[in-house]
PDB file of C-alpha atoms and ligand atoms in Angstrom:
ATOM      1  CA  MET A   1       0.068  -0.321   0.095  1.00 67.00           C
ATOM      2  CA  SER A   2       1.138   3.460  -0.629  1.00 82.00           C
ATOM      3  CA  LEU A   3       2.131   5.716   2.485  1.00 76.00           C
ATOM      4  CA  GLU A   4      -0.523   7.746   1.598  1.00 78.00           C
ATOM      5  CA  GLY A   5      -2.759   5.048   1.580  1.00 83.00           C
ATOM      6  CA  THR A   6      -1.108   3.596   5.105  1.00 86.00           C
ATOM      7  CA  ALA A   7      -1.530   7.676   6.648  1.00 84.00           C
ATOM      8  CA  PHE A   8      -5.428   7.947   5.012  1.00 84.00           C
ATOM      9  CA  LYS A   9      -6.422   4.550   6.999  1.00 88.00           C
ATOM     10  CA  LEU A  10      -4.352   5.759  10.502  1.00 90.00           C
ATOM     11  CA  ILE A  11      -6.635   9.100   9.779  1.00 91.00           C
ATOM     12  CA  LYS A  12      -9.259   7.540   9.086  1.00 92.00           C
ATOM     13  CA  LYS A  13      -9.272   4.698  11.666  1.00 94.00           C
ATOM     14  CA  TYR A  14      -8.116   8.159  14.477  1.00 96.00           C
ATOM     15  CA  PHE A  15     -10.292  10.780  13.697  1.00 96.00           C
ATOM     16  CA  MET A  16     -12.958   9.768  11.914  1.00 97.00           C
ATOM     17  CA  PRO A  17     -17.157  10.052  13.789  1.00 97.00           C
ATOM     18  CA  THR A  18     -19.247   7.643  13.731  1.00 96.00           C
ATOM     19  CA  SER A  19     -21.304  10.098  12.099  1.00 96.00           C
ATOM     20  CA  TYR A  20     -21.858  13.590  11.912  1.00 96.00           C
ATOM     21  CA  VAL A  21     -24.647  16.488  12.693  1.00 97.00           C
ATOM     22  CA  GLU A  22     -25.271  20.020  12.848  1.00 95.00           C
ATOM     23  CA  ASP A  23     -25.945  20.793  16.351  1.00 96.00           C
ATOM     24  CA  PHE A  24     -26.862  18.741  19.863  1.00 97.00           C
ATOM     25  CA  THR A  25     -30.052  18.902  18.956  1.00 97.00           C
ATOM     26  CA  LYS A  26     -30.082  17.309  16.110  1.00 97.00           C
ATOM     27  CA  ILE A  27     -28.768  13.956  18.953  1.00 98.00           C
ATOM     28  CA  THR A  28     -32.752  13.309  19.349  1.00 97.00           C
ATOM     29  CA  PRO A  29     -33.327   9.318  21.241  1.00 98.00           C
ATOM     30  CA  ALA A  30     -34.714   8.288  17.727  1.00 96.00           C
ATOM     31  CA  ARG A  31     -31.687   8.903  16.333  1.00 96.00           C
ATOM     32  CA  LEU A  32     -29.175   6.753  19.927  1.00 97.00           C
ATOM     33  CA  ASN A  33     -31.979   4.092  19.111  1.00 96.00           C
ATOM     34  CA  GLN A  34     -30.663   3.034  16.309  1.00 94.00           C
ATOM     35  CA  LEU A  35     -26.914   3.714  16.930  1.00 94.00           C
ATOM     36  CA  ASP A  36     -28.065   1.186  20.354  1.00 96.00           C
ATOM     37  CA  VAL A  37     -26.874   3.650  22.297  1.00 98.00           C
ATOM     38  CA  LYS A  38     -27.843   4.397  26.174  1.00 98.00           C
ATOM     39  CA  SER A  39     -25.343   6.989  27.228  1.00 98.00           C
ATOM     40  CA  VAL A  40     -24.141  10.156  25.848  1.00 98.00           C
ATOM     41  CA  ILE A  41     -21.025  11.449  27.251  1.00 98.00           C
ATOM     42  CA  ILE A  42     -21.167  15.642  25.677  1.00 98.00           C
ATOM     43  CA  ASP A  43     -18.759  17.567  25.618  1.00 98.00           C
ATOM     44  CA  LEU A  44     -19.209  21.131  26.738  1.00 98.00           C
ATOM     45  CA  ASP A  45     -17.052  24.071  25.502  1.00 95.00           C
ATOM     46  CA  ASN A  46     -18.487  24.559  21.803  1.00 94.00           C
ATOM     47  CA  THR A  47     -21.172  21.745  21.935  1.00 97.00           C
ATOM     48  CA  LEU A  48     -23.617  21.986  24.360  1.00 98.00           C
ATOM     49  CA  VAL A  49     -22.935  25.714  24.791  1.00 97.00           C
ATOM     50  CA  GLY A  50     -19.999  28.126  23.903  1.00 94.00           C
ATOM     51  CA  TYR A  51     -16.775  28.104  25.628  1.00 88.00           C
ATOM     52  CA  ASP A  52     -17.909  31.161  26.891  1.00 89.00           C
ATOM     53  CA  GLU A  53     -20.643  31.210  28.080  1.00 93.00           C
ATOM     54  CA  MET A  54     -21.580  29.914  31.881  1.00 94.00           C
ATOM     55  CA  ASN A  55     -24.256  28.614  32.220  1.00 97.00           C
ATOM     56  CA  ALA A  56     -26.817  25.948  30.616  1.00 97.00           C
ATOM     57  CA  ASN A  57     -29.605  27.808  28.738  1.00 97.00           C
ATOM     58  CA  ASP A  58     -33.051  27.029  27.625  1.00 97.00           C
ATOM     59  CA  ARG A  59     -31.834  24.997  24.444  1.00 97.00           C
ATOM     60  CA  VAL A  60     -29.501  22.165  27.038  1.00 98.00           C
ATOM     61  CA  LEU A  61     -31.750  21.840  29.878  1.00 98.00           C
ATOM     62  CA  GLU A  62     -35.077  20.847  26.832  1.00 98.00           C
ATOM     63  CA  TRP A  63     -32.258  18.240  26.465  1.00 98.00           C
ATOM     64  CA  VAL A  64     -31.269  17.174  28.949  1.00 98.00           C
ATOM     65  CA  ARG A  65     -34.625  16.140  30.572  1.00 98.00           C
ATOM     66  CA  LEU A  66     -35.741  14.547  26.607  1.00 98.00           C
ATOM     67  CA  MET A  67     -32.795  12.236  27.306  1.00 98.00           C
ATOM     68  CA  LYS A  68     -34.131  11.681  31.143  1.00 96.00           C
ATOM     69  CA  GLU A  69     -37.041  10.980  30.043  1.00 97.00           C
ATOM     70  CA  ASN A  70     -36.461   8.530  27.337  1.00 98.00           C
ATOM     71  CA  GLY A  71     -34.177   6.876  29.724  1.00 97.00           C
ATOM     72  CA  ILE A  72     -30.305   7.854  27.767  1.00 98.00           C
ATOM     73  CA  LYS A  73     -27.854   9.023  30.790  1.00 98.00           C
ATOM     74  CA  VAL A  74     -26.166  12.345  29.828  1.00 98.00           C
ATOM     75  CA  THR A  75     -22.718  12.638  31.068  1.00 98.00           C
ATOM     76  CA  ILE A  76     -20.630  16.043  30.323  1.00 98.00           C
ATOM     77  CA  VAL A  77     -16.593  15.323  29.790  1.00 98.00           C
ATOM     78  CA  SER A  78     -15.054  17.988  29.596  1.00 98.00           C
ATOM     79  CA  ASN A  79     -11.452  19.113  29.662  1.00 96.00           C
ATOM     80  CA  GLY A  80     -12.026  23.011  31.357  1.00 96.00           C
ATOM     81  CA  LYS A  81     -11.112  23.377  34.910  1.00 97.00           C
ATOM     82  CA  LYS A  82     -13.980  22.297  38.110  1.00 98.00           C
ATOM     83  CA  LYS A  83     -15.434  26.210  38.956  1.00 97.00           C
ATOM     84  CA  ARG A  84     -16.761  26.665  35.057  1.00 97.00           C
ATOM     85  CA  VAL A  85     -18.334  22.389  34.621  1.00 98.00           C
ATOM     86  CA  ARG A  86     -19.208  22.415  38.017  1.00 98.00           C
ATOM     87  CA  GLN A  87     -21.092  25.949  37.458  1.00 98.00           C
ATOM     88  CA  PHE A  88     -22.581  25.102  34.351  1.00 98.00           C
ATOM     89  CA  ALA A  89     -23.937  20.885  35.019  1.00 98.00           C
ATOM     90  CA  LYS A  90     -24.655  20.834  39.511  1.00 97.00           C
ATOM     91  CA  PRO A  91     -27.611  23.239  39.600  1.00 97.00           C
ATOM     92  CA  HIS A  92     -28.722  21.263  37.273  1.00 97.00           C
ATOM     93  CA  ASP A  93     -28.357  17.756  37.980  1.00 96.00           C
ATOM     94  CA  ILE A  94     -26.463  16.515  34.789  1.00 98.00           C
ATOM     95  CA  ASP A  95     -23.207  14.523  35.555  1.00 98.00           C
ATOM     96  CA  TYR A  96     -20.143  15.862  35.226  1.00 98.00           C
ATOM     97  CA  ILE A  97     -16.300  15.207  34.902  1.00 98.00           C
ATOM     98  CA  PHE A  98     -13.768  17.869  35.240  1.00 98.00           C
ATOM     99  CA  ASN A  99     -10.313  17.835  33.826  1.00 98.00           C
ATOM    100  CA  ALA A 100     -11.162  15.202  31.263  1.00 98.00           C
ATOM    101  CA  ARG A 101      -7.604  15.738  29.491  1.00 97.00           C
ATOM    102  CA  LYS A 102      -9.491  13.814  26.065  1.00 97.00           C
ATOM    103  CA  PRO A 103      -7.901  12.188  24.244  1.00 97.00           C
ATOM    104  CA  LEU A 104      -6.613   9.863  27.046  1.00 98.00           C
ATOM    105  CA  SER A 105      -8.541   7.457  28.158  1.00 98.00           C
ATOM    106  CA  LYS A 106      -8.608   7.441  31.640  1.00 98.00           C
ATOM    107  CA  ASN A 107     -11.866   9.448  32.143  1.00 98.00           C
ATOM    108  CA  TYR A 108     -13.818   8.377  29.073  1.00 98.00           C
ATOM    109  CA  LYS A 109     -13.810   5.190  30.895  1.00 98.00           C
ATOM    110  CA  LYS A 110     -14.742   6.463  34.415  1.00 98.00           C
ATOM    111  CA  ALA A 111     -17.313   7.888  33.078  1.00 98.00           C
ATOM    112  CA  ILE A 112     -18.986   4.575  30.635  1.00 97.00           C
ATOM    113  CA  SER A 113     -18.152   2.977  34.736  1.00 97.00           C
ATOM    114  CA  SER A 114     -20.114   5.265  36.069  1.00 97.00           C
ATOM    115  CA  THR A 115     -23.129   5.093  34.321  1.00 96.00           C
ATOM    116  CA  GLY A 116     -23.541   1.585  34.457  1.00 94.00           C
ATOM    117  CA  VAL A 117     -23.977   0.989  30.780  1.00 97.00           C
ATOM    118  CA  SER A 118     -21.480  -0.329  28.323  1.00 97.00           C
ATOM    119  CA  LYS A 119     -18.993   0.922  26.653  1.00 97.00           C
ATOM    120  CA  ASN A 120     -20.632  -0.637  23.045  1.00 98.00           C
ATOM    121  CA  GLU A 121     -24.017   1.473  24.308  1.00 98.00           C
ATOM    122  CA  THR A 122     -22.312   4.648  24.397  1.00 98.00           C
ATOM    123  CA  VAL A 123     -21.765   7.136  22.715  1.00 98.00           C
ATOM    124  CA  MET A 124     -19.345  10.794  22.616  1.00 98.00           C
ATOM    125  CA  VAL A 125     -20.485  13.915  21.780  1.00 98.00           C
ATOM    126  CA  GLY A 126     -18.631  17.032  21.051  1.00 98.00           C
ATOM    127  CA  ASP A 127     -16.324  18.820  18.906  1.00 96.00           C
ATOM    128  CA  GLN A 128     -13.507  18.605  18.554  1.00 94.00           C
ATOM    129  CA  LEU A 129     -11.545  15.197  16.082  1.00 95.00           C
ATOM    130  CA  LEU A 130      -8.102  15.576  18.202  1.00 94.00           C
ATOM    131  CA  THR A 131     -10.061  15.484  21.157  1.00 96.00           C
ATOM    132  CA  ASP A 132     -13.105  14.170  21.406  1.00 98.00           C
ATOM    133  CA  ILE A 133     -13.303  12.107  18.866  1.00 98.00           C
ATOM    134  CA  PHE A 134      -9.621  10.972  18.812  1.00 97.00           C
ATOM    135  CA  GLY A 135     -10.540   9.771  22.715  1.00 98.00           C
ATOM    136  CA  ALA A 136     -13.876   7.514  21.935  1.00 98.00           C
ATOM    137  CA  ASN A 137     -12.268   5.716  19.122  1.00 98.00           C
ATOM    138  CA  LEU A 138      -8.439   5.046  21.209  1.00 98.00           C
ATOM    139  CA  ILE A 139     -11.050   2.923  23.749  1.00 98.00           C
ATOM    140  CA  GLY A 140     -13.794   2.179  20.735  1.00 98.00           C
ATOM    141  CA  ILE A 141     -16.815   3.413  21.338  1.00 98.00           C
ATOM    142  CA  LYS A 142     -18.734   5.231  18.753  1.00 98.00           C
ATOM    143  CA  SER A 143     -18.687   9.269  18.570  1.00 98.00           C
ATOM    144  CA  ILE A 144     -21.072  12.370  16.796  1.00 98.00           C
ATOM    145  CA  LEU A 145     -19.318  15.488  16.013  1.00 97.00           C
ATOM    146  CA  VAL A 146     -21.048  18.847  16.104  1.00 96.00           C
ATOM    147  CA  VAL A 147     -20.621  21.453  14.709  1.00 94.00           C
ATOM    148  CA  PRO A 148     -18.756  23.759  17.069  1.00 92.00           C
ATOM    149  CA  VAL A 149     -21.085  26.388  18.708  1.00 91.00           C
ATOM    150  CA  LYS A 150     -18.873  29.337  18.083  1.00 84.00           C
ATOM    151  CA  ASN A 151     -16.155  30.463  15.382  1.00 68.00           C
ATOM    152  CA  ARG A 152     -13.430  31.074  17.553  1.00 63.00           C
ATOM    153  CA  ASP A 153     -12.198  29.368  21.071  1.00 63.00           C
ATOM    154  CA  GLY A 154     -10.503  29.860  23.770  1.00 62.00           C
ATOM    155  CA  TYR A 155      -6.485  30.178  22.714  1.00 60.00           C
ATOM    156  CA  ALA A 156      -5.750  26.584  24.013  1.00 60.00           C
ATOM    157  CA  THR A 157      -7.495  25.170  20.501  1.00 69.00           C
ATOM    158  CA  LEU A 158      -6.320  26.767  17.591  1.00 76.00           C
ATOM    159  CA  LEU A 159      -3.431  24.401  16.970  1.00 80.00           C
ATOM    160  CA  ASN A 160      -5.760  21.349  16.750  1.00 82.00           C
ATOM    161  CA  ARG A 161      -8.776  23.824  15.209  1.00 84.00           C
ATOM    162  CA  ARG A 162      -5.297  23.948  11.929  1.00 86.00           C
ATOM    163  CA  ILE A 163      -4.365  20.006  12.353  1.00 89.00           C
ATOM    164  CA  GLU A 164      -8.386  19.560  12.685  1.00 91.00           C
ATOM    165  CA  ARG A 165      -9.089  21.554   8.831  1.00 90.00           C
ATOM    166  CA  PHE A 166      -6.774  19.597   7.345  1.00 90.00           C
ATOM    167  CA  ILE A 167      -8.048  16.611   8.441  1.00 93.00           C
ATOM    168  CA  MET A 168     -12.001  17.405   7.715  1.00 92.00           C
ATOM    169  CA  ARG A 169     -10.346  18.939   3.968  1.00 92.00           C
ATOM    170  CA  TYR A 170      -9.165  14.724   3.548  1.00 90.00           C
ATOM    171  CA  PHE A 171     -12.487  13.279   4.494  1.00 92.00           C
ATOM    172  CA  ARG A 172     -14.259  15.411   2.609  1.00 90.00           C
ATOM    173  CA  LYS A 173     -11.593  14.683  -0.939  1.00 89.00           C
ATOM    174  CA  LYS A 174     -12.548  11.930   0.060  1.00 87.00           C
ATOM    175  CA  GLY A 175     -16.587  11.770   0.291  1.00 88.00           C
ATOM    176  CA  LEU A 176     -16.293  11.126   4.089  1.00 89.00           C
ATOM    177  CA  LEU A 177     -17.589  13.275   6.565  1.00 88.00           C
ATOM    178  CA  VAL A 178     -21.018  13.759   4.929  1.00 88.00           C
ATOM    179  CA  LYS A 179     -23.447  15.885   8.066  1.00 91.00           C
ATOM    180  CA  GLU A 180     -26.711  13.841   8.234  1.00 90.00           C
ATOM    181  CA  ASP A 181     -29.868  15.183   8.735  1.00 85.00           C
TER     182      ASP A 181
HETATM  183 MG1   MG B   1     -15.593  21.610  22.584  1.00 81.48          MG
END
């Protein structure tokens, strides 16, 4: 196999999500049911709200309520600091893990074991290929990529975003990564 073929296989293995949608509200109980998913691990910054929005809004709370009503667990797994993640999640009784250090596996495993739902029935939802999706692929769980809530990020993710744009262009060129309704 050519060097390009080998590189592509690796990039696909580690950075390709199971599915790609516009935002978290597209992740309905029906869609999760199709994927055989009963537990959602979800990123916070630029997935549920913009990185600079401190509190959960009605859209987020409505979605979390819908999940809970349908027996689907929701756990926020964020690389953000304790204060930020706690302030967002705790008032609404949403389970959370802060300082998660995604893509490292440790806190994905912690989140999965705390729900009591199997790996096969768990999905990771997030806006970043290099943290959220890479981490999901490293431990072998399903993943859903969403478009970032805001175009701008904190300074720390700038380099990640450049690499990510490169990978996304590559996937698109190969006809992969098509956004679903
Ligand atoms: Mg994010």
